[in-house]
Structure formats: C-alpha cells, structure tokens
Amino acid sequence: MQELIAGLGDRLRKLRPVPGDTFHTDVEALSGPFTQLRRIARQTRADGRGEESVTPEPVTNPTAPLSTDDVFAALSEQYGRELRVHCYRLLGSYDEAEDLTQETFLRAWRARDALSGVAHPRAWLYKISTRLCLDFLREHDRRPTTYTPVPGVDSGVGPPPVRVAWLQPFPDDQLPDRTAPAHEPDAAAVASETLELAFLTAVQKLPARQRAAVILRDVAGWSAQETADLLGSGTASANSAVQRGRAALRQALPGRREDWSACEPGAGESALVRRFMDAVAHCDIDAMVDLVREDAVLTMPPHPFWFSGREALFRFLRPNLDPASPEFAGHWRTVPVRANGRTAVAGYLQSPGTSVYRAQIIDVLRIEAGEDRIAEITTFEPHLFPAFGLPMTL
C-alpha cells in the first residue's frame, strides 16, 4: 500500500496542465491505481469501524479446512468473470463491479481454510458478492433520474431520456465463456440482452433487494430456494421481492422486446458501422448525418448533456467535426469493439497541432434489427479503454 501511495504521489507531482491532451491522458492513466487504492481504503475503513454488515460472518467464514491454495486459485479463475458480470448487472458500473469482485475474493481468501467444507463454492461466492453489492447499494442510495435542460444547450424537441450518471460500458470479451451445467443457472446467466444498456437502466430503478432477487432468479437462473438462501431471507420474502421486481421491470422496459434486446450484428449492421467509421475519419459530416436516424438520441454519462433528434445532435457536434470551424476538435481514428451486446466504436482524437491520437470516447451504438441507420448513441469516457484491451494512445 505504501508503494502504491508513493507511486501515485510521484505521478501526481509530475502532472502539468499543459498541453491539455497530455494532461488529460496522464490523469486518465491514474484511474487504475486510484481504483486499487480506493478498494484498500474501503476495506481498511470497514475493518477499523468494525461496523455491522449485511454480509454475516457465516457467509465469509464457514467452518472446515481447505486442502491447498491451488483450489482457491482455481475458483478465482473459474468464477471471476461470472461474478464480475453479476456485480455489474447489480451496480451498472464496471469500476464498481471490478472493485466488489476483487473484494469478494478477498473475503473468500480470508476464509480459504474453511473452503473444503463448503458444499457449493459457486453459490458461496455468489452469496458473498451479492451481499457486498447490497452493502454498497445501501451505502450509496442512488436512483436513476431524468435528464434536464442544460442552460445554453438546445437538446432537441424529444422527451428527455432516463439518466444513470454512474452507468459504464462492459466489454463483451470479458463475458464468461462457459455454459453452466444443467443443475446450475443456465446460459441465460451470460445472455447479452441482460447486459443491454436499456435493461441495465431499467433494472437500476428497482430497490436493491428487488433488483438482486430478479437478477438472481430470472437472469442468473437460481431456483426460488437458492435465491432466498443467497439473499439470506425466507422463500416467501424472496418470491415477493421477485414478483414486485418483475412488475416494476416490465413497466420500465420499452414495450417491444426488439426495441431494447441486442442480437449478433448482421452483414448490414457491420457495413453501416464501417461507413460510420469512415465518415468520422474523413470528417464527412453529411455522410454521418445520413447514417443516423431522424429521431436518434445521444447521451453522455456521467455528463448532463443529451440530445433528442438528429437535428439537435448535429447542431451540437458539427462545429467540433468541421475542419473549417474555429471549434474544430481535430482528426479521429476509430476502432470497432463490442460492449453490452452491442457494436461500439472507440474513438481516438488528434488535436490540432499535435501528432498523437489520444483515447477520447467509447460510443455504444443501438441499431435496430433490419434498419440501416443508428437509433441511439451512448458516449462514455475513455478511462476504460484498457478494459477493452485498447491503448490510451495511437
């Protein structure tokens, strides 16, 4: 920990606010070490307070000896991705899901001497991670809101969308690559549609225990009794939470499943995305406009900006994309990726007067089946480029 703090101190002292692009990249590069330090600080605070947790001691301290540390390492390898996805569905944030997945294994590591007495290690790890997420949600009482007008910004004439300020993208290549056995949760546990941004936005509206109950029962596929055990409640209470959560989720999701559920991109979608990337690379604004639906929506979590309708969207973007404009942001290079079951584009920007392309945005695109235009763009900040296996500069 001292080495981590010392290293951060050295890097902070070397920060310089100019040139702006270098400053931005250097600050973004600090997110990983700060995430690690935040994880340590959270655990240190909990240890120092001795505070009561909804994660009871028997959950993380079963009674029986462990054979070898290799068994624990194998569990980490086998279930790490699955637990990260589970935490992400509950929280909507990749950073926080990563934090609590690591904390799950930290709790389990401390109890590794008892692991050989655990009949179902997977359920044990799910219980730890679920309770940790419930602890986090109890401490951070946050609910989705609705975007509001930004002074001086024309957001368009359409209705303001739901705002989840903490929402972050999840890389598809970090999904579990195994299919659950028949006696465990089935393949729905890794279904891409339950990582769809529309689903995540809707499920974030549910109270924490209802959210956990629905995800455990309907997404991860645990039985009614198993769900109750994982939540530490009676079966009747867990079933009630599932039923209330299902009803609320039906109201929150768009009416037609095809309006929000993702599917593998076809040849038409892939061609559309290539044309969009080419238009961005060549600063061809007219071509970009032609590839976006008239009623398209753009949001930028965690920022308050939003645009409903193609006209308002490009009224905002055009000055930054036009080389003849005094507000021209620079030239772009893009890389296709997959996030939340959708096609996404990672954008690198070369600002005027510089020679380096720096990580700038990740655009997750919603393209409805059979259509040849982009219906929605959700733009995220660049600090998660490494999670997508991408460098911060080109």
XYZ file of N, CA, C and O in Angstrom, residues 293-385:
372
model
N -30.529 8.056 -37.545
C -31.976 8.177 -37.658
C -32.446 9.581 -37.274
O -31.825 10.252 -36.446
N -33.535 9.993 -37.845
C -34.039 11.348 -37.582
C -34.392 11.547 -36.107
O -34.246 12.636 -35.567
N -34.859 10.475 -35.455
C -35.250 10.593 -34.042
C -34.170 10.037 -33.112
O -34.462 9.648 -31.976
N -32.923 10.022 -33.561
C -31.830 9.445 -32.774
C -31.635 10.197 -31.458
O -31.942 11.396 -31.338
N -31.110 9.463 -30.471
C -30.851 10.018 -29.138
C -29.371 9.854 -28.821
O -28.773 8.804 -29.103
N -28.774 10.885 -28.233
C -27.384 10.845 -27.782
C -27.319 11.221 -26.314
O -27.859 12.253 -25.903
N -26.690 10.384 -25.493
C -26.427 10.705 -24.097
C -24.949 10.475 -23.811
O -24.261 9.761 -24.543
N -24.459 11.080 -22.714
C -23.030 11.066 -22.409
C -22.767 10.866 -20.919
O -22.179 11.728 -20.272
N -23.191 9.748 -20.340
C -22.938 9.596 -18.902
C -21.428 9.572 -18.607
O -20.654 9.003 -19.388
N -21.011 10.244 -17.527
C -21.813 10.847 -16.447
C -22.216 12.296 -16.697
O -22.778 12.936 -15.800
N -21.932 12.841 -17.879
C -22.181 14.253 -18.129
C -23.671 14.533 -18.321
O -24.435 13.640 -18.712
N -24.100 15.774 -18.099
C -25.538 16.088 -18.159
C -26.057 16.334 -19.569
O -27.255 16.556 -19.744
N -25.181 16.275 -20.584
C -25.613 16.607 -21.948
C -26.411 15.466 -22.574
O -26.071 14.293 -22.418
N -27.436 15.842 -23.292
C -28.260 14.868 -24.003
C -28.907 15.564 -25.192
O -29.116 16.775 -25.188
N -29.204 14.777 -26.224
C -29.787 15.334 -27.440
C -30.803 14.347 -27.986
O -30.530 13.153 -28.088
N -31.962 14.858 -28.301
C -33.055 14.041 -28.828
C -33.414 14.565 -30.204
O -33.935 15.671 -30.354
N -33.076 13.778 -31.215
C -33.320 14.186 -32.587
C -32.013 14.491 -33.306
O -31.090 15.082 -32.753
N -31.944 14.063 -34.569
C -30.726 14.217 -35.367
C -30.334 15.678 -35.541
O -29.150 16.027 -35.509
N -31.313 16.542 -35.718
C -31.008 17.950 -35.955
C -30.285 18.563 -34.762
O -29.256 19.235 -34.914
N -30.809 18.323 -33.564
C -30.168 18.882 -32.369
C -28.807 18.245 -32.120
O -27.851 18.918 -31.717
N -28.714 16.947 -32.397
C -27.466 16.218 -32.172
C -26.342 16.807 -33.022
O -25.249 17.113 -32.507
N -26.595 17.016 -34.315
C -25.527 17.507 -35.182
C -25.353 19.019 -35.078
O -24.287 19.545 -35.427
N -26.337 19.725 -34.594
C -26.136 21.144 -34.310
C -25.066 21.303 -33.219
O -24.269 22.240 -33.243
N -25.063 20.350 -32.294
C -24.065 20.357 -31.219
C -22.702 19.856 -31.726
O -21.650 20.426 -31.396
N -22.709 18.787 -32.538
C -21.450 18.155 -32.939
C -20.747 18.846 -34.105
O -19.512 18.807 -34.203
N -21.496 19.470 -34.991
C -20.932 19.967 -36.241
C -19.722 20.896 -36.036
O -18.698 20.725 -36.725
N -19.764 21.877 -35.148
C -18.596 22.752 -35.009
C -17.324 21.997 -34.627
O -16.224 22.399 -35.025
N -17.455 20.912 -33.855
C -16.277 20.153 -33.443
C -15.762 19.235 -34.544
O -14.599 18.800 -34.502
N -16.632 18.904 -35.516
C -16.262 17.966 -36.571
C -15.838 18.651 -37.863
O -15.232 18.023 -38.730
N -16.122 19.930 -37.992
C -15.863 20.661 -39.230
C -14.463 21.268 -39.205
O -14.177 22.153 -38.387
N -13.557 20.822 -40.111
C -12.188 21.375 -40.114
C -12.140 22.881 -40.346
O -11.156 23.533 -39.961
N -13.174 23.459 -40.953
C -13.190 24.891 -41.208
C -13.685 25.701 -40.009
O -13.616 26.939 -40.024
N -14.179 25.011 -38.975
C -14.729 25.704 -37.812
C -13.621 26.081 -36.827
O -12.687 25.298 -36.604
N -13.715 27.244 -36.203
C -12.738 27.589 -35.157
C -12.820 26.679 -33.937
O -11.897 26.647 -33.123
N -13.923 25.932 -33.828
C -14.084 25.000 -32.713
C -13.698 23.569 -33.081
O -13.954 22.632 -32.321
N -13.068 23.394 -34.248
C -12.691 22.062 -34.715
C -11.837 21.352 -33.678
O -10.802 21.862 -33.230
N -12.282 20.138 -33.260
C -11.592 19.409 -32.189
C -10.370 18.661 -32.685
O -9.431 18.407 -31.912
N -10.355 18.269 -33.978
C -9.225 17.522 -34.504
C -9.676 16.335 -35.342
O -10.864 16.153 -35.633
N -8.716 15.516 -35.718
C -8.983 14.360 -36.565
C -9.124 13.094 -35.717
O -8.493 12.964 -34.662
N -9.929 12.158 -36.227
C -10.278 10.968 -35.461
C -9.764 9.695 -36.120
O -9.698 9.595 -37.343
N -9.422 8.732 -35.275
C -9.265 7.348 -35.678
C -10.188 6.517 -34.792
O -10.309 6.804 -33.595
N -10.811 5.517 -35.365
C -11.778 4.715 -34.611
C -11.430 3.239 -34.689
O -10.835 2.767 -35.662
N -11.815 2.521 -33.650
C -11.581 1.078 -33.559
C -12.901 0.417 -33.173
O -13.533 0.822 -32.189
N -13.363 -0.601 -33.917
C -14.615 -1.268 -33.541
C -14.405 -2.199 -32.354
O -13.407 -2.922 -32.276
N -15.333 -2.176 -31.417
C -15.323 -3.078 -30.264
C -16.754 -3.531 -30.013
O -17.678 -3.117 -30.713
N -16.939 -4.391 -29.024
C -18.278 -4.833 -28.628
C -18.465 -4.519 -27.152
O -17.590 -4.810 -26.321
N -19.591 -3.892 -26.825
C -19.887 -3.548 -25.432
C -21.365 -3.769 -25.182
O -22.212 -3.357 -25.982
N -21.676 -4.447 -24.081
C -23.068 -4.641 -23.676
C -23.913 -5.286 -24.770
O -25.088 -4.966 -24.948
N -23.295 -6.223 -25.498
C -24.014 -6.921 -26.540
C -24.243 -6.106 -27.792
O -24.950 -6.544 -28.700
N -23.663 -4.920 -27.859
C -23.856 -4.025 -28.990
C -22.527 -3.727 -29.682
O -21.448 -3.851 -29.096
N -22.633 -3.287 -30.933
C -21.471 -2.742 -31.613
C -21.106 -1.411 -30.979
O -21.974 -0.603 -30.654
N -19.823 -1.194 -30.787
C -19.339 0.060 -30.214
C -18.125 0.519 -31.004
O -17.486 -0.262 -31.722
N -17.810 1.800 -30.860
C -16.681 2.395 -31.566
C -15.849 3.169 -30.554
O -16.359 4.057 -29.871
N -14.575 2.813 -30.449
C -13.644 3.551 -29.594
C -12.972 4.620 -30.432
O -12.417 4.323 -31.500
N -13.025 5.864 -29.973
C -12.510 6.982 -30.756
C -11.252 7.583 -30.161
O -11.195 7.859 -28.961
N -10.247 7.781 -31.030
C -9.002 8.454 -30.660
C -8.961 9.799 -31.381
O -9.226 9.870 -32.588
N -8.604 10.848 -30.667
C -8.605 12.198 -31.223
C -7.189 12.753 -31.301
O -6.444 12.718 -30.321
N -6.837 13.278 -32.482
C -5.590 14.014 -32.653
C -5.941 15.495 -32.707
O -6.477 16.000 -33.691
N -5.660 16.179 -31.631
C -5.992 17.600 -31.565
C -5.097 18.399 -32.497
O -3.968 17.992 -32.788
N -5.584 19.548 -32.987
C -4.760 20.376 -33.867
C -3.422 20.727 -33.220
O -3.353 21.064 -32.031
N -2.362 20.610 -34.000
C -1.040 20.943 -33.503
C -0.337 19.822 -32.762
O 0.768 20.011 -32.258
N -0.957 18.648 -32.696
C -0.341 17.507 -32.011
C -0.149 16.367 -33.005
O -0.725 16.367 -34.097
N 0.654 15.388 -32.619
C 0.940 14.265 -33.518
C 0.416 12.940 -32.993
O 0.509 11.919 -33.675
N -0.150 12.929 -31.782
C -0.576 11.695 -31.141
C -2.100 11.642 -31.099
O -2.769 12.641 -30.800
N -2.646 10.470 -31.395
C -4.076 10.239 -31.220
C -4.304 9.708 -29.808
O -3.719 8.690 -29.421
N -5.133 10.403 -29.040
C -5.353 10.045 -27.639
C -6.775 9.531 -27.430
O -7.725 10.011 -28.058
N -6.908 8.539 -26.540
C -8.221 7.959 -26.235
C -9.192 9.061 -25.829
O -8.869 9.898 -24.980
N -10.377 9.047 -26.420
C -11.319 10.131 -26.180
C -12.707 9.650 -25.761
O -13.253 10.112 -24.769
N -13.294 8.714 -26.508
C -14.666 8.294 -26.213
C -14.864 6.831 -26.606
O -14.126 6.287 -27.423
N -15.877 6.216 -26.002
C -16.403 4.932 -26.458
C -17.884 5.146 -26.746
O -18.665 5.467 -25.843
N -18.261 4.999 -28.009
C -19.661 5.150 -28.422
C -20.301 3.772 -28.552
O -19.869 2.956 -29.382
N -21.309 3.494 -27.738
C -22.086 2.270 -27.879
C -23.292 2.600 -28.756
O -24.062 3.515 -28.457
N -23.456 1.845 -29.840
C -24.465 2.148 -30.845
C -25.643 1.184 -30.742
O -25.447 -0.020 -30.620
N -26.837 1.746 -30.823
C -28.028 0.894 -30.918
C -28.558 0.988 -32.339
O -28.922 2.073 -32.803
N -28.568 -0.155 -33.013
C -29.077 -0.242 -34.380
C -30.151 -1.311 -34.379
O -29.873 -2.481 -34.103
N -31.364 -0.926 -34.626
C -32.463 -1.876 -34.552
C -32.421 -2.830 -35.736
O -31.972 -2.485 -36.829
N -32.875 -4.048 -35.491
C -32.822 -5.107 -36.495
C -33.504 -4.678 -37.790
O -34.616 -4.140 -37.774
N -32.811 -4.902 -38.898
C -33.378 -4.602 -40.204
C -33.280 -3.155 -40.622
O -33.694 -2.804 -41.732
N -32.724 -2.284 -39.769
C -32.630 -0.870 -40.115
C -31.222 -0.539 -40.597
O -30.249 -1.234 -40.274
N -31.117 0.558 -41.352
C -29.828 0.953 -41.914
C -29.361 2.292 -41.372
O -28.563 2.989 -41.998
N -29.863 2.646 -40.172
C -29.423 3.877 -39.524
C -29.277 3.642 -38.017
O -29.898 2.750 -37.454
N -28.465 4.480 -37.408
C -28.186 4.381 -35.973
C -29.316 5.050 -35.204
O -29.675 6.202 -35.470
N -29.886 4.323 -34.254
C -31.028 4.842 -33.495
C -30.591 5.557 -32.219
O -31.286 6.474 -31.748
N -29.474 5.141 -31.629
C -29.062 5.722 -30.345
C -27.552 5.592 -30.184
O -26.956 4.586 -30.580
N -26.951 6.626 -29.611
C -25.516 6.626 -29.303
C -25.359 6.969 -27.829
O -25.870 7.999 -27.359
N -24.675 6.106 -27.098
C -24.341 6.384 -25.697
C -22.826 6.539 -25.635
O -22.086 5.598 -25.923
N -22.374 7.726 -25.287
C -20.957 8.070 -25.311
C -20.384 8.012 -23.901
O -20.895 8.664 -22.986
N -19.304 7.241 -23.749
C -18.666 7.069 -22.450
C -17.250 7.649 -22.471
O -16.630 7.789 -23.526
N -16.755 7.940 -21.268
C -15.409 8.489 -21.108
C -14.349 7.418 -21.387
O -14.641 6.213 -21.355
N -13.092 7.844 -21.620
C -12.086 6.911 -22.146
C -11.297 6.101 -21.123
O -10.481 5.280 -21.532
N -11.508 6.268 -19.838
C -10.603 5.603 -18.894
C -10.747 4.080 -18.907
O -9.878 3.372 -18.398
N -11.822 3.556 -19.534
C -11.991 2.109 -19.614
C -11.390 1.502 -20.889
O -11.578 0.314 -21.137
N -10.661 2.285 -21.672
C -10.010 1.711 -22.855
C -9.185 0.467 -22.504
O -9.258 -0.543 -23.213
